[in-house]
Short mmCIF file of C-alpha atoms in Angstrom, two decimals:
data_model
loop_
_atom_site.label_atom_id
_atom_site.label_comp_id
_atom_site.label_asym_id
_atom_site.label_seq_id
_atom_site.Cartn_x
_atom_site.Cartn_y
_atom_site.Cartn_z
CA MET A 1 124.89 43.80 41.90
CA ARG A 2 123.07 46.21 40.12
CA VAL A 3 124.73 48.10 37.54
CA ILE A 4 123.80 50.69 35.07
CA GLY A 5 125.57 50.59 31.82
CA LEU A 6 125.95 53.49 30.02
CA MET A 7 126.33 54.16 25.95
CA SER A 8 126.58 56.23 23.64
CA GLY A 9 127.53 55.07 20.36
CA THR A 10 128.60 56.25 17.12
CA SER A 11 125.12 57.71 16.00
CA TYR A 12 125.54 60.01 19.20
CA ASP A 13 121.81 60.88 18.89
CA ALA A 14 121.10 59.51 22.80
CA ILE A 15 122.63 58.18 25.68
CA ASP A 16 121.28 54.77 26.80
CA ALA A 17 120.90 53.61 30.37
CA ALA A 18 120.53 49.98 31.19
CA ALA A 19 119.97 48.44 34.44
CA ALA A 20 120.77 45.08 35.12
CA GLU A 21 121.27 42.46 38.30
CA LEU A 22 124.37 40.91 37.73
CA ASP A 23 125.35 37.46 40.15
CA LEU A 24 127.95 35.25 39.60
CA VAL A 25 126.89 31.56 39.71
CA GLY A 26 129.77 28.92 39.45
CA ASP A 27 131.16 29.18 35.73
CA SER A 28 128.10 31.13 34.80
CA LEU A 29 127.46 35.48 34.78
CA VAL A 30 123.51 35.40 35.33
CA LEU A 31 122.34 38.74 34.24
CA LYS A 32 118.76 40.21 34.97
CA PRO A 33 117.68 42.56 32.91
CA LEU A 34 116.18 45.68 34.47
CA GLY A 35 114.89 47.84 31.77
CA MET A 36 116.35 50.68 29.89
CA VAL A 37 116.04 54.28 29.52
CA SER A 38 116.95 56.84 26.41
CA GLU A 39 117.54 60.61 27.07
CA PRO A 40 118.54 62.13 23.81
CA TYR A 41 121.14 64.53 23.46
CA ASP A 42 120.13 68.28 24.00
CA GLY A 43 120.28 69.47 20.17
CA GLU A 44 122.69 72.40 20.81
CA LEU A 45 125.15 69.75 22.80
CA ARG A 46 124.79 67.33 19.57
CA GLU A 47 125.82 69.94 17.00
CA SER A 48 128.51 71.60 19.06
CA LEU A 49 129.54 67.26 19.27
CA ALA A 50 129.34 66.89 15.72
CA ALA A 51 130.66 69.64 14.72
CA ALA A 52 133.89 68.31 16.79
CA LEU A 53 134.58 65.29 15.09
CA PRO A 54 136.67 64.76 11.91
CA PRO A 55 136.97 65.96 9.50
CA GLY A 56 135.64 69.15 11.64
CA THR A 57 138.43 70.91 13.87
CA THR A 58 138.00 71.82 17.31
CA THR A 59 139.58 73.44 20.41
CA LEU A 60 140.97 72.08 23.41
CA GLY A 61 138.74 74.58 25.09
CA GLU A 62 135.96 73.19 23.53
CA VAL A 63 137.09 69.35 23.91
CA CYS A 64 137.19 70.35 27.83
CA ARG A 65 133.73 72.10 27.50
CA LEU A 66 132.73 69.05 25.49
CA ASP A 67 133.57 66.60 28.40
CA THR A 68 131.98 68.50 30.78
CA LEU A 69 128.21 68.61 29.12
CA ILE A 70 128.60 65.42 28.16
CA GLY A 71 129.61 64.14 31.59
CA GLN A 72 126.52 66.00 32.74
CA ALA A 73 124.46 64.66 30.42
CA PHE A 74 125.80 60.41 31.20
CA ALA A 75 125.17 61.76 35.31
CA ALA A 76 121.73 62.43 34.13
CA ALA A 77 121.12 59.48 32.37
CA ALA A 78 122.46 57.17 35.85
CA VAL A 79 120.26 59.10 38.00
CA ARG A 80 116.65 58.44 36.09
CA ALA A 81 118.36 54.46 35.16
CA ASP A 82 118.60 54.69 39.75
CA ARG A 83 115.36 56.21 40.35
CA GLU A 84 112.97 54.26 37.32
CA LEU A 85 114.99 50.98 37.31
CA CYS A 86 116.80 50.00 40.52
CA GLU A 87 114.31 52.15 43.17
CA GLY A 88 117.18 53.96 44.15
CA ARG A 89 119.46 51.19 44.76
CA ALA A 90 121.90 50.81 42.11
CA GLU A 91 125.27 49.35 43.31
CA SER A 92 127.63 50.78 40.72
CA VAL A 93 127.86 52.50 37.38
CA ALA A 94 129.30 51.71 33.74
CA SER A 95 129.97 54.37 31.63
CA HIS A 96 131.17 53.59 27.61
CA GLY A 97 131.70 57.77 27.42
CA GLN A 98 131.32 59.19 24.18
CA THR A 99 133.97 58.24 21.48
CA VAL A 100 135.15 61.65 19.43
CA TYR A 101 138.76 60.04 18.27
CA HIS A 102 139.75 56.19 17.49
CA TRP A 103 143.32 57.02 16.27
CA VAL A 104 144.31 54.23 13.70
CA ALA A 105 147.28 54.66 12.11
CA GLU A 106 149.94 52.15 9.77
CA LYS A 107 146.66 49.57 10.56
CA GLU A 108 147.39 50.25 14.26
CA VAL A 109 145.15 51.88 16.46
CA HIS A 110 147.89 54.08 18.94
CA GLY A 111 144.79 55.39 21.53
CA THR A 112 141.01 56.41 21.75
CA LEU A 113 139.24 59.46 23.50
CA GLN A 114 135.89 59.30 25.09
CA LEU A 115 134.34 62.46 26.67
CA GLY A 116 132.22 62.11 29.52
CA GLN A 117 133.68 63.06 32.60
CA PRO A 118 133.07 60.18 35.17
CA ALA A 119 133.79 62.42 38.33
CA TRP A 120 130.10 63.85 37.19
CA ILE A 121 128.08 60.65 37.19
CA ALA A 122 129.52 59.88 40.36
CA GLU A 123 129.09 63.10 41.96
CA ALA A 124 125.41 62.65 40.79
CA THR A 125 124.80 59.56 41.77
CA GLY A 126 127.48 58.80 44.74
CA LEU A 127 127.70 55.64 43.30
CA PRO A 128 131.11 54.57 41.99
CA VAL A 129 131.64 54.48 38.06
CA VAL A 130 133.57 52.49 35.92
CA ALA A 131 135.06 54.14 32.60
CA ASP A 132 137.81 54.87 29.85
CA PHE A 133 137.60 51.12 29.48
CA ARG A 134 139.30 51.40 25.94
CA PRO A 135 142.45 52.46 26.33
CA ARG A 136 144.04 49.02 28.84
CA ASP A 137 143.06 47.07 25.62
CA ILE A 138 145.06 49.38 23.17
CA ALA A 139 148.32 49.65 25.51
CA ALA A 140 148.38 45.72 25.46
CA GLY A 141 148.40 45.84 21.99
CA GLY A 142 145.06 45.62 20.72
CA GLN A 143 142.39 47.10 18.31
CA GLY A 144 140.46 48.03 21.96
CA ALA A 145 137.22 47.22 20.05
CA PRO A 146 134.81 45.59 19.41
CA LEU A 147 134.39 45.06 23.17
CA VAL A 148 131.53 43.82 23.37
CA SER A 149 133.07 40.58 21.58
CA LEU A 150 133.79 39.09 25.18
CA PHE A 151 129.62 39.70 25.99
CA ASP A 152 129.28 38.36 23.00
CA LEU A 153 131.15 34.97 23.55
CA LEU A 154 129.44 34.50 26.87
CA TRP A 155 125.34 34.92 25.76
CA LEU A 156 125.90 32.68 21.84
CA ARG A 157 128.53 29.91 23.78
CA GLY A 158 126.32 26.97 23.17
CA ARG A 159 124.18 27.67 20.91
CA PRO A 160 124.13 25.35 17.10
CA GLY A 161 126.14 25.99 14.28
CA ARG A 162 128.04 29.20 14.13
CA PRO A 163 126.24 32.20 14.88
CA VAL A 164 128.19 36.00 15.41
CA ALA A 165 126.56 38.41 16.97
CA LEU A 166 126.39 41.76 15.08
CA ASN A 167 125.99 44.95 15.72
CA VAL A 168 124.56 47.70 13.57
CA GLY A 169 124.96 51.29 14.74
CA GLY A 170 127.20 54.25 13.45
CA ILE A 171 129.96 51.45 12.45
CA ALA A 172 129.04 48.07 12.14
CA ASN A 173 130.80 45.25 13.79
CA LEU A 174 130.18 41.18 14.45
CA THR A 175 132.15 38.78 16.70
CA ALA A 176 132.10 35.08 15.47
CA PRO A 177 132.48 32.10 17.88
CA ASP A 178 135.68 31.45 17.82
CA GLY A 179 136.91 35.02 19.26
CA THR A 180 137.18 36.75 15.75
CA ALA A 181 135.42 39.92 16.03
CA PHE A 182 136.15 43.27 13.49
CA ASP A 183 134.13 46.12 12.36
CA THR A 184 133.04 45.59 9.41
CA GLY A 185 132.55 49.38 7.83
CA PRO A 186 129.68 51.90 8.23
CA GLY A 187 126.88 50.80 9.81
CA CYS A 188 124.56 53.68 9.92
CA ALA A 189 127.32 55.91 9.36
CA LEU A 190 127.71 56.83 6.03
CA ILE A 191 123.29 56.67 5.73
CA ASP A 192 122.74 58.81 8.10
CA ALA A 193 125.29 61.58 6.94
CA ALA A 194 123.52 61.37 3.51
CA ALA A 195 120.06 61.61 4.88
CA ARG A 196 121.24 64.95 7.20
CA GLY A 197 122.73 65.81 3.92
CA PHE A 198 120.54 66.03 1.09
CA SER A 199 117.65 67.25 4.19
CA GLY A 200 119.66 70.46 5.40
CA GLY A 201 119.78 68.89 8.49
CA ALA A 202 115.95 68.41 8.87
CA LEU A 203 116.64 64.69 8.89
CA ALA A 204 118.93 62.91 11.51
CA TYR A 205 118.69 59.54 9.66
CA ASP A 206 117.07 57.97 7.29
CA THR A 207 113.82 57.05 9.00
CA ASP A 208 112.21 52.93 8.61
CA GLY A 209 114.12 53.17 5.49
CA ALA A 210 112.47 55.69 3.45
CA LEU A 211 114.49 57.50 1.69
CA ALA A 212 116.35 53.92 0.59
CA GLY A 213 113.08 52.65 -0.13
CA ARG A 214 111.99 54.74 -3.15
CA GLY A 215 115.55 54.97 -4.82
CA ARG A 216 117.48 52.52 -6.97
CA VAL A 217 121.20 51.41 -6.19
CA HIS A 218 123.29 53.07 -8.44
CA GLY A 219 126.15 50.70 -9.39
CA PRO A 220 129.28 52.65 -10.30
CA LEU A 221 128.97 54.72 -7.23
CA LEU A 222 128.38 51.30 -5.17
CA ASP A 223 131.87 49.94 -6.74
CA ARG A 224 133.76 53.02 -6.36
CA LEU A 225 132.90 52.92 -2.53
CA LEU A 226 133.63 49.06 -2.31
CA GLU A 227 137.19 50.42 -3.30
CA GLU A 228 138.24 51.95 -0.24
CA PRO A 229 141.05 49.89 1.45
CA TYR A 230 139.46 49.42 4.79
CA TYR A 231 136.96 46.74 3.76
CA ALA A 232 140.55 44.42 2.14
CA LEU A 233 142.38 44.43 5.39
CA PRO A 234 142.33 41.09 7.84
CA ALA A 235 140.83 41.11 10.87
CA PRO A 236 140.97 42.24 13.80
CA LYS A 237 140.53 45.76 12.80
CA THR A 238 139.16 49.27 13.58
CA THR A 239 137.56 51.85 12.11
CA GLY A 240 134.99 54.90 12.93
CA LYS A 241 133.98 58.14 11.62
CA GLU A 242 137.51 59.43 11.43
CA LEU A 243 137.26 57.66 7.84
CA PHE A 244 133.01 56.99 7.22
CA HIS A 245 132.12 60.75 7.11
CA LEU A 246 130.60 62.66 4.89
CA GLY A 247 133.89 63.58 3.05
CA HIS A 248 133.87 60.19 2.52
CA LEU A 249 130.78 60.28 0.48
CA ARG A 250 131.29 63.57 -1.45
CA ASP A 251 134.97 62.02 -2.64
CA ALA A 252 132.88 59.07 -4.06
CA LEU A 253 130.24 61.35 -5.31
CA ALA A 254 132.76 63.55 -7.52
CA GLY A 255 132.32 63.02 -10.89
CA PHE A 256 128.70 61.13 -10.98
CA GLY A 257 126.89 64.67 -11.78
CA THR A 258 123.51 65.09 -9.73
CA LEU A 259 122.11 62.29 -8.18
CA PRO A 260 118.85 61.94 -6.93
CA ALA A 261 119.04 61.89 -2.71
CA GLU A 262 117.04 58.23 -3.18
CA ASP A 263 119.37 56.62 -4.92
CA VAL A 264 122.33 57.65 -3.36
CA VAL A 265 120.68 56.20 0.18
CA ALA A 266 120.03 53.46 -1.54
CA THR A 267 123.43 52.88 -2.64
CA LEU A 268 124.85 53.46 0.93
CA THR A 269 122.11 50.91 2.08
CA LEU A 270 123.59 48.20 0.61
CA LEU A 271 127.23 49.32 0.78
CA THR A 272 126.42 48.64 4.19
CA ALA A 273 124.38 45.16 3.89
CA ARG A 274 126.91 44.08 1.45
CA THR A 275 129.98 44.69 3.94
CA VAL A 276 128.40 43.18 6.63
CA ALA A 277 127.59 40.24 4.54
CA ASP A 278 130.99 39.62 3.03
CA ALA A 279 132.45 39.71 7.22
CA VAL A 280 129.57 37.45 7.94
CA ARG A 281 130.75 34.78 5.03
CA SER A 282 134.29 35.31 5.72
CA VAL A 283 133.85 34.35 8.86
CA SER A 284 131.45 30.84 8.06
CA ALA A 285 128.38 32.00 10.22
CA THR A 286 125.33 30.05 9.76
CA GLU A 287 123.04 32.45 12.23
CA VAL A 288 123.16 36.31 12.70
CA VAL A 289 121.83 37.85 16.02
CA ALA A 290 122.11 41.37 15.22
CA SER A 291 120.98 44.47 17.61
CA GLY A 292 121.82 48.54 17.06
CA GLY A 293 119.66 51.24 15.43
CA GLY A 294 120.07 49.79 12.30
CA THR A 295 118.06 46.88 12.56
CA ARG A 296 115.27 49.38 12.81
CA ASN A 297 116.20 49.77 9.15
CA PRO A 298 113.85 47.06 6.99
CA VAL A 299 115.35 48.01 4.22
CA LEU A 300 118.58 47.55 5.62
CA MET A 301 117.81 44.13 7.03
CA GLY A 302 116.00 43.14 4.15
CA MET A 303 119.34 43.50 2.00
CA LEU A 304 121.54 41.97 4.44
CA GLY A 305 118.23 38.81 4.25
CA ASP A 306 118.72 38.79 0.64
CA LEU A 307 123.11 38.41 1.03
CA LEU A 308 122.85 35.84 2.83
CA PRO A 309 120.27 32.91 1.57
CA GLY A 310 120.50 30.24 4.09
CA VAL A 311 121.94 32.16 7.14
CA ALA A 312 119.22 32.66 9.66
CA VAL A 313 119.02 36.63 10.25
CA ARG A 314 117.37 37.11 13.59
CA THR A 315 117.49 40.17 15.76
CA SER A 316 118.73 40.06 19.77
CA ASP A 317 115.08 40.77 20.92
CA GLU A 318 114.33 37.30 19.77
CA LEU A 319 116.66 35.43 22.25
CA GLY A 320 115.28 38.01 25.35
CA LEU A 321 117.64 40.82 24.85
CA PRO A 322 116.60 44.33 23.81
CA SER A 323 118.62 44.94 20.66
CA ASP A 324 118.45 49.24 21.31
CA ALA A 325 120.22 48.07 24.75
CA LYS A 326 122.64 45.45 24.23
CA GLU A 327 125.41 47.36 24.29
CA ALA A 328 124.37 49.54 27.39
CA TYR A 329 123.76 46.36 29.05
CA ALA A 330 127.43 44.63 27.68
CA PHE A 331 129.20 47.80 29.01
CA ALA A 332 127.37 46.77 32.79
CA VAL A 333 128.88 43.27 32.39
CA LEU A 334 132.45 44.87 31.67
CA GLY A 335 131.80 47.60 34.72
CA PHE A 336 130.86 44.36 36.81
CA LEU A 337 133.85 42.41 35.82
CA THR A 338 136.50 45.48 36.77
CA LEU A 339 134.67 45.92 40.06
CA HIS A 340 135.44 42.05 40.57
CA GLY A 341 139.02 41.63 39.13
CA LEU A 342 138.07 40.39 36.05
CA PRO A 343 139.24 40.72 32.54
CA GLY A 344 136.72 42.02 29.84
CA THR A 345 138.61 41.40 27.02
CA GLU A 346 139.07 38.08 24.77
CA PRO A 347 142.62 38.63 22.68
CA ALA A 348 141.30 37.08 19.88
CA SER A 349 138.55 39.32 19.51
CA THR A 350 140.74 42.89 19.88
CA GLY A 351 144.42 40.77 19.11
CA ALA A 352 145.74 42.21 22.30
CA ARG A 353 148.79 40.24 23.82
CA ARG A 354 146.97 39.13 26.82
CA PRO A 355 143.19 39.62 28.38
CA SER A 356 143.15 42.83 30.52
CA VAL A 357 140.86 44.46 33.65
CA LEU A 358 139.40 46.97 31.96
CA GLY A 359 139.12 50.40 32.67
CA SER A 360 139.89 52.98 35.90
CA VAL A 361 137.12 53.58 39.07
CA THR A 362 136.17 56.75 40.32
CA PRO A 363 134.92 56.48 44.16
CA GLY A 364 131.63 57.29 45.04
CA ARG A 365 130.53 59.37 48.07
CA ASP A 366 131.29 56.34 50.43
CA GLY A 367 134.84 55.81 49.08
CA LEU A 368 136.14 53.04 47.05
CA ARG A 369 134.58 50.24 48.26
CA LEU A 370 135.20 47.34 45.86
CA PRO A 371 133.84 43.86 46.19
CA PRO A 372 135.76 40.68 47.21
CA PRO A 373 137.62 39.59 44.13
CA ALA A 374 136.55 36.66 41.97
CA ASP A 375 138.54 33.64 41.91
CA ARG A 376 137.35 32.60 38.41
CA SER A 377 136.15 34.22 35.35
CA PRO A 378 132.89 33.21 33.94
CA THR A 379 132.18 30.87 30.76
CA ARG A 380 128.86 32.12 29.63
CA LEU A 381 126.46 34.56 30.22
CA LEU A 382 122.68 33.84 31.28
CA LEU A 383 119.87 35.36 30.95
CA ASP A 384 117.52 35.17 33.56
#
């Protein structure tokens, strides 16, 4: 089955559309990557989305407008991916949507909201669309994240030692071989917020770690940032920009006077590296396989390597999976599993009571025609 996976992460800079040929062969799920296209968000839409996210305020009318416009943007990305990557022969779409809120209270996740109405995708492509992946896991008592953990477990199974999969997007998360998975804290979220704030919006992020590379870590600021209680919580746990946003940084900066932008960004970069490294050590990892936008920041990756002597730190590209496309491929896999009636979660990763078949399905132009249910779940993922 040819599936297009759609993903826009917590950095909300672009929609990634990865196409995959997926096939169940015995106990293996075989994935043939067909490529990825990326569609940057329209500038006005991105600004509207940023303004609606915490700590900003919004209205139901604006939520409705964003749901429609994001859905249309995801639809355009899916149409392009079908045309350019699948020769117009895609069979389904799996859309993660755009996370705008993850409701965490009293250390529990009570709900989550992803925008990007799948009806627009189904109408534009004519294909069935699997969307709204996270709520079912939450309803089963889980965190609703990290959902890529099942993909990671299947993919890295059989590698020597204790490899962990690390994704560094706006929020960083990892998956360990025993199924332990959790958000480690901010990936690029605070770095991006500082880059935008200090540049008056001219910079969306710290390109190639240039700011951090010119700065010096401010020890007292780093110590204050590390006092955030989230880091000490046990797994499974999830977080988001509801916590790690510009206001969080401003609170931490209070009382330090005016610090150079480069020093603040260098400190935030080490914060990300330090909290990731602490998480990696907590699961006794011997190898880190990293993906996500943060892997393009050489200063961040250098700091992480320095903090993990004796642990191999490499990107997923070295194992045959483009780091920028990994999450989009992961959701293509989750959509495939849903259409075949198979669970898309590992309870050890999310804390759920049971594995769940994820998401809801929007029929395509020809109605709802599901493939025959699979008789067993795969135990490993192979790249073709």
